[in-house]
PDB file of C-alpha atoms in Angstrom:
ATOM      1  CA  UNK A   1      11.077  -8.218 -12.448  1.00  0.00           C
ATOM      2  CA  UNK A   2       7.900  -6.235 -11.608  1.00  0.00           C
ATOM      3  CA  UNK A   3       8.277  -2.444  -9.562  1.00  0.00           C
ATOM      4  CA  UNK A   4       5.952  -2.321  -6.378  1.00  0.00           C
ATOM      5  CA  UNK A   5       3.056  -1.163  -8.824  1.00  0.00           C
ATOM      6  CA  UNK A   6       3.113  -3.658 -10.792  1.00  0.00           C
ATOM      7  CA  UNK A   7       3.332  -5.800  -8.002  1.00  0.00           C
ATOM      8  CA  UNK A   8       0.151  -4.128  -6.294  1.00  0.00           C
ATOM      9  CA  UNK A   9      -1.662  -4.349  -9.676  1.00  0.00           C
ATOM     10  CA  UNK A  10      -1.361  -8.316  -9.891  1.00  0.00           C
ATOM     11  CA  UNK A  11      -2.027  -8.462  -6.289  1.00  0.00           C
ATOM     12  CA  UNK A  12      -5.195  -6.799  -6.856  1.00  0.00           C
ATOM     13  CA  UNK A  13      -6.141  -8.972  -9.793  1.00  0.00           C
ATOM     14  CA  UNK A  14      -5.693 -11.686  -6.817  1.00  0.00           C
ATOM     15  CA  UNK A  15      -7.475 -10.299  -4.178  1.00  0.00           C
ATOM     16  CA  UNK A  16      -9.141  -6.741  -4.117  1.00  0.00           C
ATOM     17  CA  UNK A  17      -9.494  -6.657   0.075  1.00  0.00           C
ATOM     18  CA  UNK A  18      -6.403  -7.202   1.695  1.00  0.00           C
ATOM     19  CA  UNK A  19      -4.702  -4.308   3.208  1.00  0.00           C
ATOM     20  CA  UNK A  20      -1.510  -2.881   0.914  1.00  0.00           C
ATOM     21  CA  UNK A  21       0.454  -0.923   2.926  1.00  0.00           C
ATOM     22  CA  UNK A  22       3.625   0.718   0.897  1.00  0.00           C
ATOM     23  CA  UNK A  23       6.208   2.135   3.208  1.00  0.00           C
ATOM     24  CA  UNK A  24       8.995   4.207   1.239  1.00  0.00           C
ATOM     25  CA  UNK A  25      11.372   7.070   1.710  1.00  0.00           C
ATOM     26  CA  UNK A  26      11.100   7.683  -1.913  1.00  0.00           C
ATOM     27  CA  UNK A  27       7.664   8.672  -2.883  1.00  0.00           C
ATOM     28  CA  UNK A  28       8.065  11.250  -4.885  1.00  0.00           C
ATOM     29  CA  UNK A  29       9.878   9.453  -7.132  1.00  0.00           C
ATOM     30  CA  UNK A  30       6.845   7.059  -7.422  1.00  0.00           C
ATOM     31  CA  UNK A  31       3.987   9.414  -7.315  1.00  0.00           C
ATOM     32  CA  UNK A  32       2.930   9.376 -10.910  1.00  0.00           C
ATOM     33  CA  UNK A  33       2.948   5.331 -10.803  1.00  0.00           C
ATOM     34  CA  UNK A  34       1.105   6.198  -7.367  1.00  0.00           C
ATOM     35  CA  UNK A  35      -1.622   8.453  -8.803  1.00  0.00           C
ATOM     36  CA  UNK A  36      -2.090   6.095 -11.708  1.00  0.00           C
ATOM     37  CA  UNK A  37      -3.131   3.286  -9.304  1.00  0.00           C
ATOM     38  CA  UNK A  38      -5.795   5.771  -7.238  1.00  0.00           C
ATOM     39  CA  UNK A  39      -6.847   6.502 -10.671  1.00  0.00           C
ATOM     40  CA  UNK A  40      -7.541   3.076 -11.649  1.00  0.00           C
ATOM     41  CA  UNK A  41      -9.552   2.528  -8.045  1.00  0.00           C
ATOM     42  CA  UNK A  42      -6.561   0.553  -6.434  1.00  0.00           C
ATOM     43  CA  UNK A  43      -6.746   0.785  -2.892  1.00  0.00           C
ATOM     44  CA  UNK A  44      -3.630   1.339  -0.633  1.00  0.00           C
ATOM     45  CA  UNK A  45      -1.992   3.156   2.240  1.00  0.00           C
ATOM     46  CA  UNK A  46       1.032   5.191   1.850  1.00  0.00           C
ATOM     47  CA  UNK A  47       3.425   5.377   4.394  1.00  0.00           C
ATOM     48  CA  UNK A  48       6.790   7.419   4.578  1.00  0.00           C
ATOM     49  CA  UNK A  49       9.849   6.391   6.158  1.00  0.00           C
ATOM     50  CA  UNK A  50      11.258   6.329   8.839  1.00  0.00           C
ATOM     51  CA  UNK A  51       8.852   3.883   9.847  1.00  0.00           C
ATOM     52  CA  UNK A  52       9.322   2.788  13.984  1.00  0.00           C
ATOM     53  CA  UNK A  53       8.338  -0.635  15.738  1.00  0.00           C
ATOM     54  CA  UNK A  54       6.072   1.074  17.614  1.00  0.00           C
ATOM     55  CA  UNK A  55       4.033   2.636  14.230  1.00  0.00           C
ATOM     56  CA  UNK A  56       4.491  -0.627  12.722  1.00  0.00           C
ATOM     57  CA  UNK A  57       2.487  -2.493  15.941  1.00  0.00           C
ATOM     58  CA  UNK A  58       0.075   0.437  15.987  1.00  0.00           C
ATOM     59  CA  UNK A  59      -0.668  -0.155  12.226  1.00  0.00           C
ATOM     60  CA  UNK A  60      -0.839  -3.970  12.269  1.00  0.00           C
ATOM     61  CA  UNK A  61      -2.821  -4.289  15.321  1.00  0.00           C
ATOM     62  CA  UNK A  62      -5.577  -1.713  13.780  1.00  0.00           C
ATOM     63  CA  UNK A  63      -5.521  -3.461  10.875  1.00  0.00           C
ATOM     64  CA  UNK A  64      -6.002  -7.066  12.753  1.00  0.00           C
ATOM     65  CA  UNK A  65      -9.153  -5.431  14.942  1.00  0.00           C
ATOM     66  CA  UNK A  66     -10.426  -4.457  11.444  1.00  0.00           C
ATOM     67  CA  UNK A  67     -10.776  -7.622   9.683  1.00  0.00           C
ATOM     68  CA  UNK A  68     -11.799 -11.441  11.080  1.00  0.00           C
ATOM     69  CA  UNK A  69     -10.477 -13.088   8.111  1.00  0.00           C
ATOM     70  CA  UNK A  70      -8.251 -12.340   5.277  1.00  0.00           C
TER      71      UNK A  70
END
């Protein structure tokens, strides 16, 4: 029942490190939810789609080379 901020905020209360990556087509629609979460020092990556493989494994493995341990 939560939207993908909501989500994002209880991750966070979780774990404040791992990468959040939010891949939409609709982010305007989101952006005030979006801006309230930069606001509140919740870190994340916004990506627009169309998203392709070949981003996707690009994105992963630079986020793999990044971090030992999550």
């Amino acid at each position: 029942g939560l939207n993908g901020a909501e989500t994002l905020r209880e991750l966070r209360k979780i774990n404040r490190e791992v990468p959040v990556y939010i891949v939409t087509a609709f982010h305007k629609e989101f952006l005030k939810d979006l801006q309230e979460l930069r606001q509140d020092g919740i870190k994340f990556e916004l990506l627009r789609k169309p998203l392709g493989a070949d981003e996707i494994l690009v994105l992963v493995n630079s986020v793999l080379k990044k971090s030992t341990v999550y």
